[in-house]
Short mmCIF file of C-alpha atoms in Angstrom, two decimals:
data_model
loop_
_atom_site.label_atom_id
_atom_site.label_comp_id
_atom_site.label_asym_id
_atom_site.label_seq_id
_atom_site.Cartn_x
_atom_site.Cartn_y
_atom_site.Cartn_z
CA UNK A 1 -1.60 -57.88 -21.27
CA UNK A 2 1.12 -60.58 -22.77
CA UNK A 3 3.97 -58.87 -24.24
CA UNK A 4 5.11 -59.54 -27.55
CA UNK A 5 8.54 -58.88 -27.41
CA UNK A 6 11.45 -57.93 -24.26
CA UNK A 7 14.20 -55.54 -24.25
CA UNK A 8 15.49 -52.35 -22.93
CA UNK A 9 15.27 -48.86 -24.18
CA UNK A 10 18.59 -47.48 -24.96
CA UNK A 11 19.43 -43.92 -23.21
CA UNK A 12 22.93 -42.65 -23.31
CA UNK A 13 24.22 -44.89 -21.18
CA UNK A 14 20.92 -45.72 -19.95
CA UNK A 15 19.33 -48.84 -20.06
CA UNK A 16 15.97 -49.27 -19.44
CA UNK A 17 14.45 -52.96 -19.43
CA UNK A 18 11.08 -53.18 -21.16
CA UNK A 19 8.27 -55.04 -22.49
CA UNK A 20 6.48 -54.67 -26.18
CA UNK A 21 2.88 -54.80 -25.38
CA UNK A 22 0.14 -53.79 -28.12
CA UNK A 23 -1.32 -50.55 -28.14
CA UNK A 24 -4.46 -51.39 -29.64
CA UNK A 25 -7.09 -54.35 -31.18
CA UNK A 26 -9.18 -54.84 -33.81
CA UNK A 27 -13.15 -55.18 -33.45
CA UNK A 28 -13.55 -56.11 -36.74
CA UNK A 29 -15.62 -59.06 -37.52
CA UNK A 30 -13.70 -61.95 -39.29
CA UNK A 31 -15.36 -65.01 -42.00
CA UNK A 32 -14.60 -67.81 -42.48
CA UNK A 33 -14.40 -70.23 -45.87
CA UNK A 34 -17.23 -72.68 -45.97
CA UNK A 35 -18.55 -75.14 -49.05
CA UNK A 36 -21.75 -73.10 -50.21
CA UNK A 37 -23.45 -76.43 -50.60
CA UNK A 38 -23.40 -78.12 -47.47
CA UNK A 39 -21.34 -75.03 -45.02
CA UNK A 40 -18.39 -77.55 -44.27
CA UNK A 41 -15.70 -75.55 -43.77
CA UNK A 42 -12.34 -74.92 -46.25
CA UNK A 43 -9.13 -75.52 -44.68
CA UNK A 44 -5.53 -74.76 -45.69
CA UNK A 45 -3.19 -77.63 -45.41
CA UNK A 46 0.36 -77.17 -44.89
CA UNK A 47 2.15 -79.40 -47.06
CA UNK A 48 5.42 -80.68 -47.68
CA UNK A 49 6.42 -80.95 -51.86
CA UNK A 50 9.01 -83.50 -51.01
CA UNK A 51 7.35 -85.89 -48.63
CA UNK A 52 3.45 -85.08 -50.06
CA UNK A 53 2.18 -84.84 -46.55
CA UNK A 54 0.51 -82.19 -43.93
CA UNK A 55 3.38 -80.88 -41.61
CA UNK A 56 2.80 -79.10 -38.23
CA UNK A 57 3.68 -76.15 -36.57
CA UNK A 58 6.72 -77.41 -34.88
CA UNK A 59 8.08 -78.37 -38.24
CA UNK A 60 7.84 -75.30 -39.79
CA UNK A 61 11.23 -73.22 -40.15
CA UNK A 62 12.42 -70.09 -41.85
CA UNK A 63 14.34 -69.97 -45.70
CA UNK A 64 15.99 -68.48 -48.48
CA UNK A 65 15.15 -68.85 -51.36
CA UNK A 66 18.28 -68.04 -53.40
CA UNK A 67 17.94 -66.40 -56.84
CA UNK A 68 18.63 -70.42 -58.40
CA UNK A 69 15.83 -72.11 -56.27
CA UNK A 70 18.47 -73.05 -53.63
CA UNK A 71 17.08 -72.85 -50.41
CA UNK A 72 19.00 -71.55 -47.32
CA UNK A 73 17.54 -72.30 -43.85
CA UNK A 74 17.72 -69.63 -41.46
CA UNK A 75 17.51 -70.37 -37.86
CA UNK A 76 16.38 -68.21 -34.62
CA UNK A 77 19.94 -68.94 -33.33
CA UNK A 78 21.35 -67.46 -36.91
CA UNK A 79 19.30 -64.07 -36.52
CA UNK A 80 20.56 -63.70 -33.15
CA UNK A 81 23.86 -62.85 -34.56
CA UNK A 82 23.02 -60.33 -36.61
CA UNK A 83 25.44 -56.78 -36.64
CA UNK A 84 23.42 -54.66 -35.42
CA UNK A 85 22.70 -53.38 -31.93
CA UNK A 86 18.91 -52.82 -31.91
CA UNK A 87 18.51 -56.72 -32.37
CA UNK A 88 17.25 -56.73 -28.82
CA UNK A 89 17.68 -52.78 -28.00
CA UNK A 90 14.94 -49.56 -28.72
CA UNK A 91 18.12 -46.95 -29.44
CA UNK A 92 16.97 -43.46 -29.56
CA UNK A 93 19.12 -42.05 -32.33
CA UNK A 94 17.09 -38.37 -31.45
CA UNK A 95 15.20 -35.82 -29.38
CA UNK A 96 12.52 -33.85 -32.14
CA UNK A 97 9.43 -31.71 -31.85
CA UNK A 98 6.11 -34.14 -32.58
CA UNK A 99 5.13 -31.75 -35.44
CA UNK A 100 8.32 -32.74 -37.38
CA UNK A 101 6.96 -36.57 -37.55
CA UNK A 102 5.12 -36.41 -40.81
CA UNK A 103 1.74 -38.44 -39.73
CA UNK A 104 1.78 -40.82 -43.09
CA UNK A 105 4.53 -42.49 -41.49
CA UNK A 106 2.88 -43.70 -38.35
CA UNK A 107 2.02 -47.06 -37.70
CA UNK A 108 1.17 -49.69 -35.28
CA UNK A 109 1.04 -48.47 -31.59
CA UNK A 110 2.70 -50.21 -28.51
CA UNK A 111 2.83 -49.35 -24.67
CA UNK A 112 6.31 -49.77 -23.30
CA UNK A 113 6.03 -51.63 -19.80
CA UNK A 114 9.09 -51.87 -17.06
CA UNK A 115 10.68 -55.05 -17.58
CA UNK A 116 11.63 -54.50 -14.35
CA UNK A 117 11.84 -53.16 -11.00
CA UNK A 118 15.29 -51.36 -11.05
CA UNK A 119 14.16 -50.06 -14.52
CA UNK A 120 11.20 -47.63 -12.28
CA UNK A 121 13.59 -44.73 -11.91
CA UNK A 122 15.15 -44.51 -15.47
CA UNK A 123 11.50 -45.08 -17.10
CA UNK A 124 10.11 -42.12 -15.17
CA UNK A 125 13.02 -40.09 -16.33
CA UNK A 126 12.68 -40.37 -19.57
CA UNK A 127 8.82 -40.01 -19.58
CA UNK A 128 9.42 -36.89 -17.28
CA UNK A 129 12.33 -35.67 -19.87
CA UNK A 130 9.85 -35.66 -22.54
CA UNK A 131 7.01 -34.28 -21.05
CA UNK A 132 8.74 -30.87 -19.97
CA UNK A 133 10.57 -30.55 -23.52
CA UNK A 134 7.64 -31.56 -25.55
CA UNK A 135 9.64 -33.59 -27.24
CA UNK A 136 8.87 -37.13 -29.08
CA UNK A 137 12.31 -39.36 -29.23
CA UNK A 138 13.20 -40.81 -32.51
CA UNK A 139 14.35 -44.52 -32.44
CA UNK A 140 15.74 -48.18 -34.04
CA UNK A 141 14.25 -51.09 -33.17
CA UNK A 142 14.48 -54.77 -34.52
CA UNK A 143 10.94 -56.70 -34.93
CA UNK A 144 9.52 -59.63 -36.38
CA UNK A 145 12.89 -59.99 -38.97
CA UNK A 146 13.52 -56.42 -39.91
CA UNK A 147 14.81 -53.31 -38.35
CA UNK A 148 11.83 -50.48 -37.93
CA UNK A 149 11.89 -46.92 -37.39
CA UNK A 150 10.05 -45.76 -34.41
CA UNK A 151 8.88 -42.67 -32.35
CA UNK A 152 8.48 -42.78 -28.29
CA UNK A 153 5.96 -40.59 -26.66
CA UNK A 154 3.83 -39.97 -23.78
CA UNK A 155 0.63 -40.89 -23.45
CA UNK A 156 -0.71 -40.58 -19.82
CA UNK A 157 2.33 -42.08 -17.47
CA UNK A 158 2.79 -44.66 -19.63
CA UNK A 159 5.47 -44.14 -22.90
CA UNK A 160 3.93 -45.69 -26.38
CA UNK A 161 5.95 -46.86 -29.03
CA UNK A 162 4.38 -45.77 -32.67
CA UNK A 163 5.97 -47.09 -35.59
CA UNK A 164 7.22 -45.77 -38.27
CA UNK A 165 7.73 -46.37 -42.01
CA UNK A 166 11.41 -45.18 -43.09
CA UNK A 167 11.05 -41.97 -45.31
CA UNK A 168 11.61 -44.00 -48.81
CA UNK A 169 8.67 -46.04 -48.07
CA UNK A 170 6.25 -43.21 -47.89
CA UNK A 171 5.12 -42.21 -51.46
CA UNK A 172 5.32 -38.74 -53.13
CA UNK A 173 1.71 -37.67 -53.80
CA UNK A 174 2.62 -36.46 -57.81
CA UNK A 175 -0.69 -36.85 -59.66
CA UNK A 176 -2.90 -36.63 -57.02
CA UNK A 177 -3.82 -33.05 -56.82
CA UNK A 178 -6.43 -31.60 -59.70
CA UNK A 179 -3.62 -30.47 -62.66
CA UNK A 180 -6.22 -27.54 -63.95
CA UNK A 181 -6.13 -24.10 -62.03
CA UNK A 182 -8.81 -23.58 -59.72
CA UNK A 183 -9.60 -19.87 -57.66
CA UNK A 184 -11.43 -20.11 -54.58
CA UNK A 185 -13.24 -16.97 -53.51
CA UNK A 186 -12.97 -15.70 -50.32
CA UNK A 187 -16.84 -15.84 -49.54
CA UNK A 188 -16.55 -19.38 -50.42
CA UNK A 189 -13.81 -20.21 -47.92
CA UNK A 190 -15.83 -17.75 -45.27
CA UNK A 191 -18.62 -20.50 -45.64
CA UNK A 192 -16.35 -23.42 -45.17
CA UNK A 193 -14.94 -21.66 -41.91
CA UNK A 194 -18.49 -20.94 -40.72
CA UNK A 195 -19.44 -25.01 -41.52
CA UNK A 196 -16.08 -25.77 -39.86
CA UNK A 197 -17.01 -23.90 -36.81
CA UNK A 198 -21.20 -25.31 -36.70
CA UNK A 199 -19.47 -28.79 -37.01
CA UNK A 200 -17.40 -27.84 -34.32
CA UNK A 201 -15.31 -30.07 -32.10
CA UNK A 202 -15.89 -33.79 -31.36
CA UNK A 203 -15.44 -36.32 -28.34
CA UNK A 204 -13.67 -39.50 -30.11
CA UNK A 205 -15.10 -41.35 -27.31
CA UNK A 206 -18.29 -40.76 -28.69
CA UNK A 207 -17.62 -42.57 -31.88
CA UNK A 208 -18.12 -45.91 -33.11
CA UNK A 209 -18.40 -48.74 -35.83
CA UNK A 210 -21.24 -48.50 -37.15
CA UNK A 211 -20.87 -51.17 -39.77
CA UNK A 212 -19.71 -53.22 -37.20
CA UNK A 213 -23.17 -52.58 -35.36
CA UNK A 214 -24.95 -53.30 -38.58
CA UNK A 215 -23.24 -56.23 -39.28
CA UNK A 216 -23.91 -57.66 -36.05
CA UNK A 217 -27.41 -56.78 -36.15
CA UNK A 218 -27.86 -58.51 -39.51
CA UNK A 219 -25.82 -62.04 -38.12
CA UNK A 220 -28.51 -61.79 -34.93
CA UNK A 221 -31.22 -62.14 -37.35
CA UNK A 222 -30.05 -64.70 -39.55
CA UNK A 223 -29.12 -67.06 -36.13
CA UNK A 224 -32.95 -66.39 -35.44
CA UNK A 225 -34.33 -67.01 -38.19
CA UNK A 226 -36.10 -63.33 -38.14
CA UNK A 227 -36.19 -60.87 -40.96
CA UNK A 228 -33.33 -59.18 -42.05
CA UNK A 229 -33.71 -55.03 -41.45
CA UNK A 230 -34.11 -53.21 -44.05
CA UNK A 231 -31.38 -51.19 -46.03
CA UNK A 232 -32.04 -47.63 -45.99
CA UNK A 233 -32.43 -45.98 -49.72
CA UNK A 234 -29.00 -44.49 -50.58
CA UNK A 235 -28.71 -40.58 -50.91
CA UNK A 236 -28.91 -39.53 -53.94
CA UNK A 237 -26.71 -36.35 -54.52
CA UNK A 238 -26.70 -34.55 -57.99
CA UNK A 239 -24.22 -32.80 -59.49
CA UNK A 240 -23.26 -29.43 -57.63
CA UNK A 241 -23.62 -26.82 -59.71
CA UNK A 242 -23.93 -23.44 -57.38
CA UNK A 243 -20.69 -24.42 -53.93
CA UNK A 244 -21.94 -21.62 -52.65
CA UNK A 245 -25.50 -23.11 -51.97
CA UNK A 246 -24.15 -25.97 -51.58
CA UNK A 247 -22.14 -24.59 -48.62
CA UNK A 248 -24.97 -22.76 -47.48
CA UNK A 249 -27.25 -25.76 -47.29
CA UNK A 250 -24.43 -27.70 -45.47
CA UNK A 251 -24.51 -24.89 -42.77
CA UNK A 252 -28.28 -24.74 -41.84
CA UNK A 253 -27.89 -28.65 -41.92
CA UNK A 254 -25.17 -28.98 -39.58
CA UNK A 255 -27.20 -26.58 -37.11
CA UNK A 256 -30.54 -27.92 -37.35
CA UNK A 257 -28.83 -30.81 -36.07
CA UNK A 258 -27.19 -29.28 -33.39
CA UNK A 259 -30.08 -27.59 -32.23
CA UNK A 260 -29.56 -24.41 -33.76
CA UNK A 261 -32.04 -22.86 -36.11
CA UNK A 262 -30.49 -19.82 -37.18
CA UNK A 263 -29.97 -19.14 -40.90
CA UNK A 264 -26.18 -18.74 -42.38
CA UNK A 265 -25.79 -15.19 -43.35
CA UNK A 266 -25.49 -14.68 -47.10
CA UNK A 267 -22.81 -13.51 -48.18
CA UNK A 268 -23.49 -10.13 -50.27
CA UNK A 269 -23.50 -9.45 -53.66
CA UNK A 270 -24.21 -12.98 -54.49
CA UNK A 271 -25.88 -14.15 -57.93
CA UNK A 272 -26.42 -17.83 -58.92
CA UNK A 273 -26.72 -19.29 -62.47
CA UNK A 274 -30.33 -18.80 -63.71
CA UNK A 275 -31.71 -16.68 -61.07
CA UNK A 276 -33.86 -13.91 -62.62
CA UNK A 277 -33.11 -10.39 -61.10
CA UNK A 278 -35.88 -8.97 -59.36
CA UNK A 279 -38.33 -6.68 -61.08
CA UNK A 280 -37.59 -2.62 -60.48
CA UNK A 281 -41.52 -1.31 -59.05
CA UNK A 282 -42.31 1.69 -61.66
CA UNK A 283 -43.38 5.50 -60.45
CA UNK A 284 -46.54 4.50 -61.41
CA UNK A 285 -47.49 2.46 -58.64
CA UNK A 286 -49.70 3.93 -56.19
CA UNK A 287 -48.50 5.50 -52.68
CA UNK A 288 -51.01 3.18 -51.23
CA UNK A 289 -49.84 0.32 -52.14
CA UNK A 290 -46.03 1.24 -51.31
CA UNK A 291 -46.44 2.29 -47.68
CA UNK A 292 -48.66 -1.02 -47.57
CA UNK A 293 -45.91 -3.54 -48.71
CA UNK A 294 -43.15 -1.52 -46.54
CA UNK A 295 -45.26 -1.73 -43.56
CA UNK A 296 -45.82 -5.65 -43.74
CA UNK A 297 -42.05 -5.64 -44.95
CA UNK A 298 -41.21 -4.11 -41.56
CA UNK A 299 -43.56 -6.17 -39.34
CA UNK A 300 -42.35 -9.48 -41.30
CA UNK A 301 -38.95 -8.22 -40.36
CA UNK A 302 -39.01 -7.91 -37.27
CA UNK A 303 -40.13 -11.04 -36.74
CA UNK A 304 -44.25 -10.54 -36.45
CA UNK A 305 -46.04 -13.15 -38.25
CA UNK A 306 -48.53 -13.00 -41.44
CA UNK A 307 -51.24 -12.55 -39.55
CA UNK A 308 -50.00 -9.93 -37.47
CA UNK A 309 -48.48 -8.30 -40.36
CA UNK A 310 -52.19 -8.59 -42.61
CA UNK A 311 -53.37 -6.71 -39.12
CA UNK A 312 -51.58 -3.71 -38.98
CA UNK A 313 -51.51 -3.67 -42.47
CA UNK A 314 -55.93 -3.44 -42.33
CA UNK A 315 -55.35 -1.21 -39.46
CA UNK A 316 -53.24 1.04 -41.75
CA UNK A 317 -55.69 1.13 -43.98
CA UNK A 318 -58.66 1.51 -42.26
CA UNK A 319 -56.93 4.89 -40.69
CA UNK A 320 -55.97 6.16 -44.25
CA UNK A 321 -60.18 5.66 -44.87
CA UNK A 322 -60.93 7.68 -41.77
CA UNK A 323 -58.63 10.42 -42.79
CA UNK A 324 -59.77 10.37 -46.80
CA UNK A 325 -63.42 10.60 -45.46
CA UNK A 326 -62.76 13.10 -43.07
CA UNK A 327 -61.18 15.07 -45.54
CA UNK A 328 -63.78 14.83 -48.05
CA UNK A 329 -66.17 15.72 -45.40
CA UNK A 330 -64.32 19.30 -44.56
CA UNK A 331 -64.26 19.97 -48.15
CA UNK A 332 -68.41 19.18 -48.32
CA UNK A 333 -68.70 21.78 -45.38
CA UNK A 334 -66.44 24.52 -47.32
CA UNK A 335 -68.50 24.03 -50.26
CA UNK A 336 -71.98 24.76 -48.30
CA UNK A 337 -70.21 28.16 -46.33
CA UNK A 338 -69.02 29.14 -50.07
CA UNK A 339 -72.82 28.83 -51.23
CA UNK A 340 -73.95 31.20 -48.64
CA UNK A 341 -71.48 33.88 -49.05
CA UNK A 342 -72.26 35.12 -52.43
CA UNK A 343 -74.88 38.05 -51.64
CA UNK A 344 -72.32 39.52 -48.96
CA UNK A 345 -69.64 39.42 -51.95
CA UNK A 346 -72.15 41.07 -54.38
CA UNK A 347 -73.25 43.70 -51.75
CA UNK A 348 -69.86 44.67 -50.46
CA UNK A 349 -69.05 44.96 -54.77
CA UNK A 350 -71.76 47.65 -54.89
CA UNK A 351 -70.40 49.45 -52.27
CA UNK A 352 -67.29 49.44 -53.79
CA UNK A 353 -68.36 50.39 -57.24
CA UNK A 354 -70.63 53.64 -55.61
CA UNK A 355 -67.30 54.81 -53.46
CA UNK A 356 -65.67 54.59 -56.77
CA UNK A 357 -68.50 56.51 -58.69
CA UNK A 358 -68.21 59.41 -55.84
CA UNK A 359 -64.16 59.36 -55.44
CA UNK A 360 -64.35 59.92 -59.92
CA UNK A 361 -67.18 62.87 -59.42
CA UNK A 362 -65.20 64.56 -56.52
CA UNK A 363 -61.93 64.36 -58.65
CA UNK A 364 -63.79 65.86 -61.48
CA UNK A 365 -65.30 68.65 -59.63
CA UNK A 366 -62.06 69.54 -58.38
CA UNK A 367 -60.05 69.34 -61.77
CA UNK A 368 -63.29 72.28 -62.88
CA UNK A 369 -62.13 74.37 -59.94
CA UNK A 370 -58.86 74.44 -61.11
CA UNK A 371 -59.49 75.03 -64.67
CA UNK A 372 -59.21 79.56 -65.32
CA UNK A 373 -62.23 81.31 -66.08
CA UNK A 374 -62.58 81.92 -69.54
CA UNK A 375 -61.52 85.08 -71.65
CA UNK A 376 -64.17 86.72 -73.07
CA UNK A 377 -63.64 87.34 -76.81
CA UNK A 378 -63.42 90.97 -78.54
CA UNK A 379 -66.12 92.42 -80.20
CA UNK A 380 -65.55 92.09 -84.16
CA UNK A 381 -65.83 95.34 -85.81
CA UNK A 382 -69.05 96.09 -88.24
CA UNK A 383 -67.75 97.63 -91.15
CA UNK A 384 -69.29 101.05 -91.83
#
């Protein structure tokens, strides 16, 4: 890789000699400016105002503009001397934990490379330093005109240069936030942890440009001459009006696609807008019909299908039948052995009825007994 810039790393009162090599490149696909009528091509000519003609490369230098339209040239050789020490230096200013870098401030990437071979020994020090603190160092640099913030860290066995914007350039984020006063519930942010986790983690390797892919895939066909592939219909998404089933939906999305059928639980006590309650069953349903629908309840629960559940739910039945008929029967046999008891009843009532008849005479003969013999009366007088 060509390096972009030389210079040493600034330790103490180590020096560490080092190259500026990019970090990382862009895939994106580039157009270019052509005449819609005939494709010719639209060019930028660099132009001098005072002599009206195209200038080259070579020619080109750096200016001032001064606030009065004066120009001051500024040469290579003038920037050179500029007061500062990081002109041609990376100083480390500081050793910080990575979590106190805030990430908006993070730029462009570079990989450091030894400038040379002395600079081995003092460029696996400092990588080894930084490793066993877990520690990112904070540094100056000077590139491309200006003096940049940076951060050096490990990455591998290599160290990496990030830049960084300086704290006044990031911007305060006043007005961004939603002003009115919102209240998550806690069964709402129990569903965004449960999507969180079916989402799960993710190899970045795995990842791509997918409008680059597209893109590519449309230039192939227009250089052929074939069709150009069709555009898929855009998703249409309403307005959400229940996050909750919107959360819900997002779940059992997110594991059908990983494979994974089972249903998000629902959180309890749950009611959306315009859902009728369920209808309470009255006493005066039949018994029947109860154990019925909580037997097909039960197999449907436990996972049997509807045919399985119709079955034992006939079977049920058909043994409810069995045991009505056989009950009707025993009461058609108790009828017929009540039919045929009758004269037995009435004979064992006369019996009764001539004991009792006897039992009253004997009590009566024996109340006579007792009863005195009695007086005879005196004989009335005749007058004479």
């Amino acid at each position: 890789m060509r390096s972009i810039w030389n210079g040493a790393i600034s330790f103490g009162l180590v020096s560490i000699p080092v190259k500026l090599v990019n970090a990382t490149e862009s895939h994106s696909i580039s157009f270019r400016q052509i005449h819609a009528e005939d494709n010719g091509r639209i060019r930028y000519r660099k132009v001098c105002e005072l002599d009206d003609r195209e200038v080259s490369t070579a020619e080109i230098g750096k200016g001032y503009e001064d606030a009065d339209g004066t120009v001051i040239p500024i040469t290579d050789e003038d920037l050179a001397h500029l007061p500062i020490p990081t002109t041609r230096t990376i100083e480390i200013v500081a050793f910080v934990p990575a979590d106190r870098i805030d990430p908006l401030q993070m730029g462009t990437a570079y990989y450091l490379a030894v400038g040379a071979a002395p600079a081995a020994k003092p460029y696996t020090l400092l990588r080894e330093a930084l490793k066993r603190g877990d520690k990112v160092a904070v540094a100056k640099y000077a590139l491309r005109g200006r003096e940049r913030l940076g951060m050096l860290r490990v990455v591998g066995d290599a160290l990496t240069l990030h830049g960084l914007l300086w704290p006044d350039e990031v911007r305060a984020p006043e007005g961004v936030a939603p002003d009115e006063k919102v209240t998550v519930r806690a069964k709402e942010l129990d569903l965004a942890d449960a999507l969180m986790d079916t989402l799960g983690d993710v190899d970045l390797d795995d990842l791509h440009d997918e409008y680059r892919a597209a893109l590519e895939e449309v230039i192939a066909a227009k250089a052929a001459g074939e069709a150009l592939p069709e555009a898929p219909e855009p998703e249409t998404g309403g307005k959400v009006l229940d996050l909750m089933a919107a959360l819900e939906n997002s779940v059992r999305a997110a594991r059908e696609s990983r494979g994974d059928g089972k249903a998000p639980e629902r959180a309890p006590e749950r009611r959306t807008a315009g859902r009728k309650a369920p209808a309470k069953k009255t006493t005066e349903k039949k018994t029947t019909e109860k154990k019925a629908g909580a037997e097909k309840a039960g197999a449907e629960k436990a996972g049997e299908t509807g045919a399985a559940a119709k079955k034992v739910t006939e079977k049920k039945a058909a043994a409810k039948k069995a045991t009505a008929e056989k009950a009707a029967g025993e009461k058609a046999t108790g009828a017929k052995a009540a039919e045929r008891k009758p004269p037995a009843r009435k004979t064992a009532q006369r019996s009764t009825q001539g004991s009792a008849r006897k039992t009253a005479a004997a009590q009566e003969e024996r109340k006579s007994a007792r009863k005195p013999p009695a007086k005879k009366a005196a004989p009335r007088k005749t007058p004479a």
